[in-house]
Short mmCIF file of C-alpha atoms in Angstrom, two decimals:
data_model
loop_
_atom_site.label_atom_id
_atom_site.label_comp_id
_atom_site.label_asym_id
_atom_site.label_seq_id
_atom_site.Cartn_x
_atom_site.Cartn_y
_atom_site.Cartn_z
CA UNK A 1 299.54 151.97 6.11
CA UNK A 2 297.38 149.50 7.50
CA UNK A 3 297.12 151.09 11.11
CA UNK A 4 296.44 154.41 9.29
CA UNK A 5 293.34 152.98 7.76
CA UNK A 6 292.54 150.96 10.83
CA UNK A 7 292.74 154.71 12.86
CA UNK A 8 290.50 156.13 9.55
CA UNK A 9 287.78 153.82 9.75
CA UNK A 10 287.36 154.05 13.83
CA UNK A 11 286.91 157.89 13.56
CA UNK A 12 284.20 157.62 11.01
CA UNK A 13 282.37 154.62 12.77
CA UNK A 14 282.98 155.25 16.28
CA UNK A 15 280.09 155.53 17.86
CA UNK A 16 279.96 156.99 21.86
CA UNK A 17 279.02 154.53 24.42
CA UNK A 18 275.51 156.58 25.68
CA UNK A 19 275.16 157.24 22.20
CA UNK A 20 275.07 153.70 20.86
CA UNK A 21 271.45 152.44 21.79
CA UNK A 22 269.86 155.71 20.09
CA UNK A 23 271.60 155.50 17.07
CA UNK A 24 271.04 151.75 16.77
CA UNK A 25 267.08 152.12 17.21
CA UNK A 26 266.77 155.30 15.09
CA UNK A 27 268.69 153.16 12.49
CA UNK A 28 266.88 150.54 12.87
CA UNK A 29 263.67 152.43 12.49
CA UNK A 30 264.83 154.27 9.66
CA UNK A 31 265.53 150.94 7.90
CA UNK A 32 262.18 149.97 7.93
CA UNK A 33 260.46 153.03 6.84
CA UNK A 34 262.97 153.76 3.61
CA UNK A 35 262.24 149.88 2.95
CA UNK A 36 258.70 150.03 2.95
CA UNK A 37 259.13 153.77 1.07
CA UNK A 38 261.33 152.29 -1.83
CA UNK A 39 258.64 149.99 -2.81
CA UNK A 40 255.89 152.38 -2.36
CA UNK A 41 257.11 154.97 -4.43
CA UNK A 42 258.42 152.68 -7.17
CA UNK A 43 254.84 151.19 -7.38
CA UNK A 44 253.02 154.98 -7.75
CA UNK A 45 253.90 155.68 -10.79
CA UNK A 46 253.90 152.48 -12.89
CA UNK A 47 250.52 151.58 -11.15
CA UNK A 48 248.61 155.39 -12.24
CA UNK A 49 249.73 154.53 -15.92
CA UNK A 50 248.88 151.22 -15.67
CA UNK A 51 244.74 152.17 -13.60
CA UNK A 52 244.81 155.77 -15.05
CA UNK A 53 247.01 156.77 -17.83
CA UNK A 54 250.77 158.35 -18.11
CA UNK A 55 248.88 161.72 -19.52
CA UNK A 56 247.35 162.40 -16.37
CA UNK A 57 250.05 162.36 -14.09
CA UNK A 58 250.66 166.23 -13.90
CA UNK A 59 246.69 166.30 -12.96
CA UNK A 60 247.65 163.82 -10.22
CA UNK A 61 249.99 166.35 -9.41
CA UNK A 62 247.82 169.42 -8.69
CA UNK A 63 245.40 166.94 -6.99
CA UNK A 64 248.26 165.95 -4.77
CA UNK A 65 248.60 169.60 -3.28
CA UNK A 66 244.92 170.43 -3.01
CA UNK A 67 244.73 167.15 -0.88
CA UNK A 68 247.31 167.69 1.08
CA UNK A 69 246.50 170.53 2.62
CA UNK A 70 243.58 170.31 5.27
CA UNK A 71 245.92 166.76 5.83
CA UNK A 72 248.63 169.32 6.74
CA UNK A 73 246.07 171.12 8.83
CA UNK A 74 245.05 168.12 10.88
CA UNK A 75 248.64 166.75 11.42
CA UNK A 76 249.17 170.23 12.66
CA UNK A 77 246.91 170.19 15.20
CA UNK A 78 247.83 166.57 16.41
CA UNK A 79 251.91 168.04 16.67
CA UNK A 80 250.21 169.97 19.71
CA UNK A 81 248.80 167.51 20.98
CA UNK A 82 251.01 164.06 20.88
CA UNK A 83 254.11 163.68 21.97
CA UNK A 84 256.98 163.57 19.26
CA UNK A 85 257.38 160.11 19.07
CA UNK A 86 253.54 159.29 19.44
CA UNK A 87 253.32 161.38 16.26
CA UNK A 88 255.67 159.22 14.13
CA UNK A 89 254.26 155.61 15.44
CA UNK A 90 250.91 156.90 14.55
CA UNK A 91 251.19 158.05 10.89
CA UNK A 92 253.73 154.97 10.21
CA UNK A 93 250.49 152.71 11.81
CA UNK A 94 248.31 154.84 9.91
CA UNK A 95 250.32 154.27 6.27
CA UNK A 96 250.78 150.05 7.41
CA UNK A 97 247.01 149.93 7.47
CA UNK A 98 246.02 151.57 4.47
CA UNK A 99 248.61 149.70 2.47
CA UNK A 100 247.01 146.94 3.68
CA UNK A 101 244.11 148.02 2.01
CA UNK A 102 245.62 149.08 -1.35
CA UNK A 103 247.04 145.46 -1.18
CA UNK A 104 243.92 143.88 -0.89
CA UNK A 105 242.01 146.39 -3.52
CA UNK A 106 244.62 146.00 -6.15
CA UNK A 107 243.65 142.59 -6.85
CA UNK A 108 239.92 143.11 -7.55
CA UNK A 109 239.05 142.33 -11.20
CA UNK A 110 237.12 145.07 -12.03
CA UNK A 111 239.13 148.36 -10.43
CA UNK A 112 242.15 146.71 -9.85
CA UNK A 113 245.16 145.74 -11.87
CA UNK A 114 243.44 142.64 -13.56
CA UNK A 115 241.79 145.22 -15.84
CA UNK A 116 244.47 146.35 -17.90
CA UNK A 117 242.37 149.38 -19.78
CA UNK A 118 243.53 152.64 -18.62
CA UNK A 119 240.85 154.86 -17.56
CA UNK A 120 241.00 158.64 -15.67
CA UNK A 121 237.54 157.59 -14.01
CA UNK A 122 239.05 154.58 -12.55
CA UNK A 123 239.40 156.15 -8.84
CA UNK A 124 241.89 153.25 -7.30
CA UNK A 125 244.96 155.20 -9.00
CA UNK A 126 244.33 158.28 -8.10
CA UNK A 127 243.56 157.58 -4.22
CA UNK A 128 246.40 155.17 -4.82
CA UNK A 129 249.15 157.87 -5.83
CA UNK A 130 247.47 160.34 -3.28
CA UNK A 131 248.22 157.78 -0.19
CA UNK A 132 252.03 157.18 -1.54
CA UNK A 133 252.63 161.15 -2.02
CA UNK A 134 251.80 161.65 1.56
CA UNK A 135 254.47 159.48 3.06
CA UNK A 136 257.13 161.58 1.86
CA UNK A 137 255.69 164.07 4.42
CA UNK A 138 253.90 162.07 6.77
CA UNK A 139 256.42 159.54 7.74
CA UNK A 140 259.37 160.32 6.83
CA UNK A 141 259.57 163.92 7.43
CA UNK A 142 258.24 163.35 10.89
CA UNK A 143 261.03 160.85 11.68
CA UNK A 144 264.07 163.08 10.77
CA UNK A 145 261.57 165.72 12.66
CA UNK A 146 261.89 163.56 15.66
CA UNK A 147 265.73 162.75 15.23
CA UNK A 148 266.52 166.09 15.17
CA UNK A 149 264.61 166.95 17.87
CA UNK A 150 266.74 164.62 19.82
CA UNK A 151 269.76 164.87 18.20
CA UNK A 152 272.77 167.83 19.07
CA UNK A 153 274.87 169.46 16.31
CA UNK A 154 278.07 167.73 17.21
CA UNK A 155 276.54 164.15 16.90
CA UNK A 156 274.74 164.91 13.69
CA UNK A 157 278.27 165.31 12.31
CA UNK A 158 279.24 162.04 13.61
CA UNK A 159 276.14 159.41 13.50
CA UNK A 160 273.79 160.57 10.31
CA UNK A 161 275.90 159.09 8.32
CA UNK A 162 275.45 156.00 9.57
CA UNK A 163 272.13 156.48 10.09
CA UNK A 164 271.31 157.16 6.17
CA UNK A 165 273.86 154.04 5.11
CA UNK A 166 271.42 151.76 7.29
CA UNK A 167 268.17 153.40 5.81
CA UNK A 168 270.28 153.35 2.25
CA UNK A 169 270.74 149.16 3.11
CA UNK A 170 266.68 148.81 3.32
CA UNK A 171 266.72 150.63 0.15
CA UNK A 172 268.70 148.27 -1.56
CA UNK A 173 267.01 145.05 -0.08
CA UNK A 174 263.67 146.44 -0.94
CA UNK A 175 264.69 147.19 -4.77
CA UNK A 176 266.43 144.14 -5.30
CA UNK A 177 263.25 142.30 -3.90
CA UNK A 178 261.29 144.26 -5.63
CA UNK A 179 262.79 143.67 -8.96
CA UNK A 180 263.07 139.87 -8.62
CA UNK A 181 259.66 139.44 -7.53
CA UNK A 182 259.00 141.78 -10.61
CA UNK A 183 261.44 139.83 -13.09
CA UNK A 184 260.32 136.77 -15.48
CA UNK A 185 262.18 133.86 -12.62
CA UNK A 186 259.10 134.53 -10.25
CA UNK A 187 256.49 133.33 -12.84
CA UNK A 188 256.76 129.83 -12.21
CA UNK A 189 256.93 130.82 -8.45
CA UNK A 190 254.54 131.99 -6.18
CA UNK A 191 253.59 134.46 -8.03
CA UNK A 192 252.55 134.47 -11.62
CA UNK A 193 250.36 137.68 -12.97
CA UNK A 194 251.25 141.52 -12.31
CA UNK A 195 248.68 141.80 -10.07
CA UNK A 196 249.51 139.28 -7.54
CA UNK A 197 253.02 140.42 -8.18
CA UNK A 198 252.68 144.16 -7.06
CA UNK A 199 250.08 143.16 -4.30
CA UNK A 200 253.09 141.34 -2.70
CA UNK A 201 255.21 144.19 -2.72
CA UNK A 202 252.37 146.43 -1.09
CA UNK A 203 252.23 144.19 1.39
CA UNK A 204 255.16 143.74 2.29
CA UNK A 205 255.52 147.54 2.40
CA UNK A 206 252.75 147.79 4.60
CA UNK A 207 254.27 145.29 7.62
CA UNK A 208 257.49 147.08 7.33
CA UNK A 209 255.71 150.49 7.87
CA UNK A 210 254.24 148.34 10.61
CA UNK A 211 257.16 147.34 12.29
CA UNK A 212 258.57 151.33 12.49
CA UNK A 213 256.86 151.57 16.35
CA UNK A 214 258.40 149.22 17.84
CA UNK A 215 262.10 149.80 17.15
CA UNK A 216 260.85 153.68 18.23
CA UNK A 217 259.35 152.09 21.80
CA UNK A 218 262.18 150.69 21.98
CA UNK A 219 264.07 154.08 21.90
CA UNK A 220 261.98 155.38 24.27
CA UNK A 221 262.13 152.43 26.73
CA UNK A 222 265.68 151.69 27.11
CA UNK A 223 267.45 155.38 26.13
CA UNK A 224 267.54 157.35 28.93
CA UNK A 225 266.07 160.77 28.61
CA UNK A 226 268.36 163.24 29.15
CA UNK A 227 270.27 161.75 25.88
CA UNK A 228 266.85 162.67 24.16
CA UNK A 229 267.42 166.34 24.54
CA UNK A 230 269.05 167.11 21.60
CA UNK A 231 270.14 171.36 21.16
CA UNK A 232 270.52 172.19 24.50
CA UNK A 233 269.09 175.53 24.12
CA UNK A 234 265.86 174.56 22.25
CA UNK A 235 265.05 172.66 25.38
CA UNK A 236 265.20 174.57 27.25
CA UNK A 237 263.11 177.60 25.13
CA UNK A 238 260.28 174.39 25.01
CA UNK A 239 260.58 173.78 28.85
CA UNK A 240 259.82 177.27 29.89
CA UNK A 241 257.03 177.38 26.50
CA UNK A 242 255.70 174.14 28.65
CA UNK A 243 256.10 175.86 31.76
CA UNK A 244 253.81 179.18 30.30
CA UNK A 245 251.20 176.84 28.41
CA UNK A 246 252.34 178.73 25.23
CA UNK A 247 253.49 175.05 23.87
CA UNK A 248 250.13 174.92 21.48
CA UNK A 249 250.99 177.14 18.50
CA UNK A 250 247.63 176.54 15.99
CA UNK A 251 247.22 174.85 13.01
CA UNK A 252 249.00 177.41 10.48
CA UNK A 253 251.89 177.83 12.35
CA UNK A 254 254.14 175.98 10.64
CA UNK A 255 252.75 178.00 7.25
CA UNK A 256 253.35 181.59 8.80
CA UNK A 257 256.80 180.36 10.34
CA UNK A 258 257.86 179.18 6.88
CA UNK A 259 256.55 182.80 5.78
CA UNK A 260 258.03 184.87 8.38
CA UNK A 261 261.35 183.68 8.79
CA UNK A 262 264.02 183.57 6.10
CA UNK A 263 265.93 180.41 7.66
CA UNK A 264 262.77 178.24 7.29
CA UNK A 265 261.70 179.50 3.78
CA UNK A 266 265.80 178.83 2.88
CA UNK A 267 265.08 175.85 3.21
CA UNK A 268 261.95 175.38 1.36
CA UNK A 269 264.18 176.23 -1.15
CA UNK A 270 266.72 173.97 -1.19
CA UNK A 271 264.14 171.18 -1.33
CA UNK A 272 262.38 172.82 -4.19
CA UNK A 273 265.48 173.42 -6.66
CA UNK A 274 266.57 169.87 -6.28
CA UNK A 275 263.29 168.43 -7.11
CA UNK A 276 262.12 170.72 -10.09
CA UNK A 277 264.97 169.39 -11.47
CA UNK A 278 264.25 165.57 -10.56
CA UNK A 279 260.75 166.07 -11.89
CA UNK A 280 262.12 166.95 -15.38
CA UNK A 281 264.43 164.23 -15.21
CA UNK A 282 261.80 161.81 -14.22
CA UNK A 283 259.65 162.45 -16.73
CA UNK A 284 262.26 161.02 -19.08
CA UNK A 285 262.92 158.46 -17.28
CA UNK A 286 259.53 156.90 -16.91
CA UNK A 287 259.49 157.26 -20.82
CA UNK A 288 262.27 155.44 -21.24
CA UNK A 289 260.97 152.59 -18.89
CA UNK A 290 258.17 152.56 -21.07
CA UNK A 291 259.94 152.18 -24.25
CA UNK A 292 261.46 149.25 -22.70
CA UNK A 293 258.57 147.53 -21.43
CA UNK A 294 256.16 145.25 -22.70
CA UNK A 295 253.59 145.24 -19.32
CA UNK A 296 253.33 146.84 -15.94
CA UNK A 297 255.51 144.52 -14.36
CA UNK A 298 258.42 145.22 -16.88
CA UNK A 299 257.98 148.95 -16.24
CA UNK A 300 257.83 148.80 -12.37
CA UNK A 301 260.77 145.98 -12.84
CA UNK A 302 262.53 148.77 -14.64
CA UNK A 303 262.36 151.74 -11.93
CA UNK A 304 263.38 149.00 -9.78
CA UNK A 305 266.47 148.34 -11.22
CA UNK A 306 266.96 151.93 -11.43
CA UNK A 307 266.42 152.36 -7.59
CA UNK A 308 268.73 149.53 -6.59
CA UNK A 309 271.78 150.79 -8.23
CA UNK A 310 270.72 154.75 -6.81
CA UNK A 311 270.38 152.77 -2.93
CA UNK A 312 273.66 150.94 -3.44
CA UNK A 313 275.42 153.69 -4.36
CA UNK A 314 274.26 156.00 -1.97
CA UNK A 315 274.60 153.37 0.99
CA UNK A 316 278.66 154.17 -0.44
CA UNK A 317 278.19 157.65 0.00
CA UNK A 318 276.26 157.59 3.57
CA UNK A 319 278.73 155.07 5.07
CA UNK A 320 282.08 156.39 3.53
CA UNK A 321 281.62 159.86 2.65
CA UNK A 322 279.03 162.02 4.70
CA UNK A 323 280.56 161.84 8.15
CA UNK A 324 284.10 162.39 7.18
CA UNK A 325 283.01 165.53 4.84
CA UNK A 326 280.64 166.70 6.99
CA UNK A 327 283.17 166.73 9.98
CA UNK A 328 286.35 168.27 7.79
CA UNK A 329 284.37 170.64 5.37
CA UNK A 330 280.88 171.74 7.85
CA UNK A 331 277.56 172.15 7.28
CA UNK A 332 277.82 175.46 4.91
CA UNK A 333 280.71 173.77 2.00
CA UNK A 334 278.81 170.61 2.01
CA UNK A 335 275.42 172.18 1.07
CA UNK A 336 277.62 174.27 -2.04
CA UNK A 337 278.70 170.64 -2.94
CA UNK A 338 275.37 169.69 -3.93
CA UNK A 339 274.41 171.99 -6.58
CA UNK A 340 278.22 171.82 -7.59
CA UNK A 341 278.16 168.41 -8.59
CA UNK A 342 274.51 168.53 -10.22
CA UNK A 343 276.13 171.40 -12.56
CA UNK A 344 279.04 168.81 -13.50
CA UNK A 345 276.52 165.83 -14.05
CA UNK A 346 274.39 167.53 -16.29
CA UNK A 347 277.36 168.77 -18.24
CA UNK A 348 278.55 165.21 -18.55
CA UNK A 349 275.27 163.93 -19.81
CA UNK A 350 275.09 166.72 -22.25
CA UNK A 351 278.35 166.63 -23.50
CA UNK A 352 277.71 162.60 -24.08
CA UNK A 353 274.29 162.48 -24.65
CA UNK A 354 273.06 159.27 -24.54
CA UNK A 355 270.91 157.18 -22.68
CA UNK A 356 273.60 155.46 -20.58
CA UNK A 357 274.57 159.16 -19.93
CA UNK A 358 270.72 160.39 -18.59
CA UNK A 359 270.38 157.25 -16.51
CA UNK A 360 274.08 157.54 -15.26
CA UNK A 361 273.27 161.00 -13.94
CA UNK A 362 269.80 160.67 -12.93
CA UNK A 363 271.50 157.62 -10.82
CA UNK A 364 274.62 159.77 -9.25
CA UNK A 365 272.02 162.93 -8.95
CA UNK A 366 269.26 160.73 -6.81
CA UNK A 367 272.57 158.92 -4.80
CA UNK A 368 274.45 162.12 -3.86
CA UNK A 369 270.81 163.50 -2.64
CA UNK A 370 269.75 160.16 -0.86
CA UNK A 371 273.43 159.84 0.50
CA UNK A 372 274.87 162.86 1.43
CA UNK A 373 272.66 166.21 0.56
CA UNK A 374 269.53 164.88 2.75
CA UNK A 375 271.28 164.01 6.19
CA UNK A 376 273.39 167.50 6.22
CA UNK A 377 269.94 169.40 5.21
CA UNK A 378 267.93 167.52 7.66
CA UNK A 379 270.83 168.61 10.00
CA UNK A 380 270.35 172.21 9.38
CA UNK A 381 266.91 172.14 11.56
CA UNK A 382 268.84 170.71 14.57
CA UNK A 383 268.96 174.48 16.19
CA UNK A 384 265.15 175.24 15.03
CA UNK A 385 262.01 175.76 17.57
CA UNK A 386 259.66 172.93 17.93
CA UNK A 387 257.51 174.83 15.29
CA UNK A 388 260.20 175.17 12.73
CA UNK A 389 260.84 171.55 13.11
CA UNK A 390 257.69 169.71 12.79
CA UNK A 391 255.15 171.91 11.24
CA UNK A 392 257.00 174.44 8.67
CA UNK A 393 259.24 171.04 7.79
CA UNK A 394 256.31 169.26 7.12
CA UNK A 395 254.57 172.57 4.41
CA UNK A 396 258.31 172.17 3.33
CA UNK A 397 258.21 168.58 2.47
CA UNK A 398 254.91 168.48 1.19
CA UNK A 399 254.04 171.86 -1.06
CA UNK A 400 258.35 172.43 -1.80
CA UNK A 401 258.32 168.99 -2.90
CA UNK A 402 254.91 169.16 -4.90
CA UNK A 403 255.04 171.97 -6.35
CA UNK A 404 258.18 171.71 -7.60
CA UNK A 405 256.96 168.39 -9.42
CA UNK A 406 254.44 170.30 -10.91
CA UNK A 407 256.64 172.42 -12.22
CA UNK A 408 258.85 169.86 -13.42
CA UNK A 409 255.93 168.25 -15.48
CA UNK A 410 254.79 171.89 -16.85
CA UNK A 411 257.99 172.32 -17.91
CA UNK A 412 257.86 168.68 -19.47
CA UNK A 413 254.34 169.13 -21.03
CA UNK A 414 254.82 172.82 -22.61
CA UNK A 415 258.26 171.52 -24.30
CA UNK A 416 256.75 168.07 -25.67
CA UNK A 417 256.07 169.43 -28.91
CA UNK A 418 259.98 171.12 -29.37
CA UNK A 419 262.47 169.85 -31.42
CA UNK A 420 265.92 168.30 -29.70
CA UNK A 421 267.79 171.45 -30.20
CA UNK A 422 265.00 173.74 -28.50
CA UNK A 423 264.28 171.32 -25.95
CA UNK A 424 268.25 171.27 -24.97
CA UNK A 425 268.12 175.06 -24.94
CA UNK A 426 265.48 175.62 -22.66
CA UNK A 427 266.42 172.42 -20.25
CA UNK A 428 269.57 173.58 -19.99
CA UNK A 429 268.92 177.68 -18.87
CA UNK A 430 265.85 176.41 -16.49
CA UNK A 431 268.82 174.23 -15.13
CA UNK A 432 271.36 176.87 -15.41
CA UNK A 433 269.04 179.36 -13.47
CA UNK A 434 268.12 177.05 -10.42
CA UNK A 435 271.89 175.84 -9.80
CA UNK A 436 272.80 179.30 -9.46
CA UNK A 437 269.56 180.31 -7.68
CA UNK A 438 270.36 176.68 -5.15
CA UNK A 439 274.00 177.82 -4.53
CA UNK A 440 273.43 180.99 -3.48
CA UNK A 441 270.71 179.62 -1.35
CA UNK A 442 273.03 176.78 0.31
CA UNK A 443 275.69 179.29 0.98
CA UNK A 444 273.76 182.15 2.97
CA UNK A 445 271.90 178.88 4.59
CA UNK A 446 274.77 177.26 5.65
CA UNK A 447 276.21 180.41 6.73
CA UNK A 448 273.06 181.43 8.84
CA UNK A 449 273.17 177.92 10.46
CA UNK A 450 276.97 177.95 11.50
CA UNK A 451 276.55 181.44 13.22
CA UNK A 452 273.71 180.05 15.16
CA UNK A 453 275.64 177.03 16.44
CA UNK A 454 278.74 178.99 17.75
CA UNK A 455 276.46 181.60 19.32
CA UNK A 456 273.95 178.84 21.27
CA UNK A 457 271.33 180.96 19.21
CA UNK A 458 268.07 179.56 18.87
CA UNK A 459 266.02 180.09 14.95
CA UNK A 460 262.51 180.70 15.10
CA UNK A 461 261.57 182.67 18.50
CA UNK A 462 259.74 185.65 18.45
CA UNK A 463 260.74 189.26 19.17
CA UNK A 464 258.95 189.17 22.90
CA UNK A 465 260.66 185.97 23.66
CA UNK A 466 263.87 185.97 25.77
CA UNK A 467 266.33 183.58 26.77
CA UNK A 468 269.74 183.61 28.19
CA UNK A 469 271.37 181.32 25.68
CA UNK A 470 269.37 182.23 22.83
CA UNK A 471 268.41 185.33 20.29
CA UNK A 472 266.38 185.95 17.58
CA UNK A 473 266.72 185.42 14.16
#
């Protein structure tokens, strides 16, 4: 029994001897930038109600896209330019410095926390929850951008797993710093008001965002480079692209790609089902934090709490259930497990219906996706064009995750003034319509992205392009 276990744990965590360095510094990196993102994104939205008011946050919303677009544009234009790991040390510099700045801004006594009067002209929140929305697509969509642009199908399988569970392990040492810095022990400490308290956490945010280059120059410097290949035959369609000086797509690329080809717009789609339906969820859940609270560090305390448990428990997942799964069911079952198991956690909650219940699921929902449904959809743009990955992943990120948070918060807004029994109606058919909608869309995904493994195809090349390993889409 014990051998069999021994023999069950070595095929999940063996790791391939040229294959060891790589995963340990992409790891590593990823540890530092879900860290710093745990505490970041905790912090947005108890520090907008706190500067500008809970009522505005679906504004902030809106905002968020408009904003994010000639940012999109730019970053576009620099993917052409820098190389792919220039591009992530850059906007993980970029996001260190300007927390840096939050940090020290938070603390001023007039537009900082110290004032305690919720105000929509106070400007700090707003540019505040504009800087943390953009690291979503800034930094960490351009690191899984970069991993699987250096990463093959076959090792996906084996080391994102392990790659998540470390990223999940920053999660959980973030939140649990974050909520004992938060909690009542620290007053007595080093810290003693809220706004001291959350201009720690910024800052230590901000040097963990600032620590992301080096454990990628690190990569760089001691992998060797024909392990940084990843698919073979995107490679090589880049090489002779290179080779042409056809490499330099434009700015909208990424936008017509996500357009033009059904793969990339697939996928758009899987992000936006899953978070229309965390949005709605959300909004509950920062009420209930509210209802609990007393001040701004109780709320932020609160989401903290709630974070830690979803990090340890998708650390679980990552470490002990995505590789094996991923390896014995593939790609195309494991994205059908997803919306599967978000059909039989909102069942639960609504057949109990309680507040252990929402928080249980909203717990499990943000674990599975964290854990296991991120790593095999990142995976899916392993056998993408350079286009695909980078620039149509990062309008995917950015507008599939936005605007399906705006929806979530119309959705909230236009069924505030409901009773229970309408509310539970129409919750339950918008979530009845996008888990069938999401399943169909995993299956002819996952489908689409098997065939194109077993026949070397490449997704994402145009009609007049040719290749002897690859074909169109």
């Amino acid at each position: 029994m014990g051998s069999r276990i021994a023999q069950a744990l070595r095929s999940v965590f063996y790791i391939e001897k040229h294959e060891r360095l790589k995963v340990f510094f992409l790891t590593c990196a990823f540890f530092f930038i879900i860290g710093g993102y745990t505490i970041t994104k905790e912090l947005k939205d108890s520090i907008f109600i706190s500067v500008v008011g809970k009522d505005y946050l679906s504004y902030a919303k809106w905002l968020t896209m408009i904003v994010l677009t000639p940012a999109l544009l730019l970053y576009s234009a620099l993917v052409d330019r820098l190389r792919r790991y220039q591009l992530l040390c850059l906007y993980a510099l970029i996001y260190g410095a300007l927390g840096l700045v939050f940090t020290y801004l938070l603390g001023h006594p007039t537009i900082g926390l110290e004032n305690t009067t919720p105000n929509p002209s106070r400007l700090l929140g707003w540019f505040f929850y504009l800087f943390v929305e953009g690291y979503q697509p800034f930094v960490v969509s351009i690191f899984w951008a970069f991993a699987n642009s250096i990463t093959t199908p076959d090792s996906a399988k084996k080391y994102y797993g392990i790659m998540v569970s470390g990223s999940k392990l920053g999660g959980v040492i973030s939140a649990a710093f974050g909520w004992w810095i938060l909690s009542s022990a620290t007053s007595s400490l080093f810290v003693s008001t809220d706004s001291s308290k959350h201009q720690l956490l910024l800052a230590c945010a901000s040097v963990l965002s600032l620590l992301v280059p080096v454990w990628i120059w690190g990569l760089i410097r001691n992998v060797s480079g024909k392990y940084l290949h990843g698919y073979e035959a995107v490679y090589q369609v880049e090489k002779q692209r290179t080779k042409e000086g056809a490499s330099d797509t434009g700015v909208w690329a990424g936008l017509t790609m996500l357009i033009k080809y059904p793969y990339a717009f697939g996928m758009f789609c899987l992000v936006l089902f899953y978070e229309i339906i965390m949005a709605v969820l959300n909004y509950q859940r920062i009420g209930i934090a509210q209802e609990q609270s007393s001040n701004i560090s109780d709320v932020s305390g609160f989401l903290f709490k709630i974070i830690l448990v979803t990090h340890t428990l998708g650390f679980l997942i990552s470490l002990f259930g995505t590789t094996p799964l991923l390896k014995r069911l593939g790609e195309r079952r494991c994205l059908l497990l997803v919306p599967i198991s978000t059909a039989i956690l909102f069942v639960y909650f609504r057949i109990q219906s309680t507040q252990f219940a929402f928080l249980s699921m909203f717990v499990a929902l943000r674990s599975i996706h964290y854990g296991f449904s991120y790593p095999v959809r990142e995976s899916l743009y392993i056998p993408t064009v350079k286009e695909v990955k980078f620039k149509s992943k990062s309008w995917i990120d950015a507008f599939g995750t936005k605007f399906a948070k705006t929806t979530g918060w119309v959705f909230n807004h236009l069924a505030r003034g409901l009773d229970m029994g309408a509310f539970i109606t129409a919750q339950s058919f918008l979530f009845g319509s996008i888990i069938g909608l999401w399943m169909v869309t995993a299956y002819l995904i996952g489908r689409r992205f098997e065939r194109a493994i077993a026949n070397n195809e490449v997704i994402g090349l145009d009609s007049d392009e040719t290749n002897s390993t690859t074909q169109t889409v």
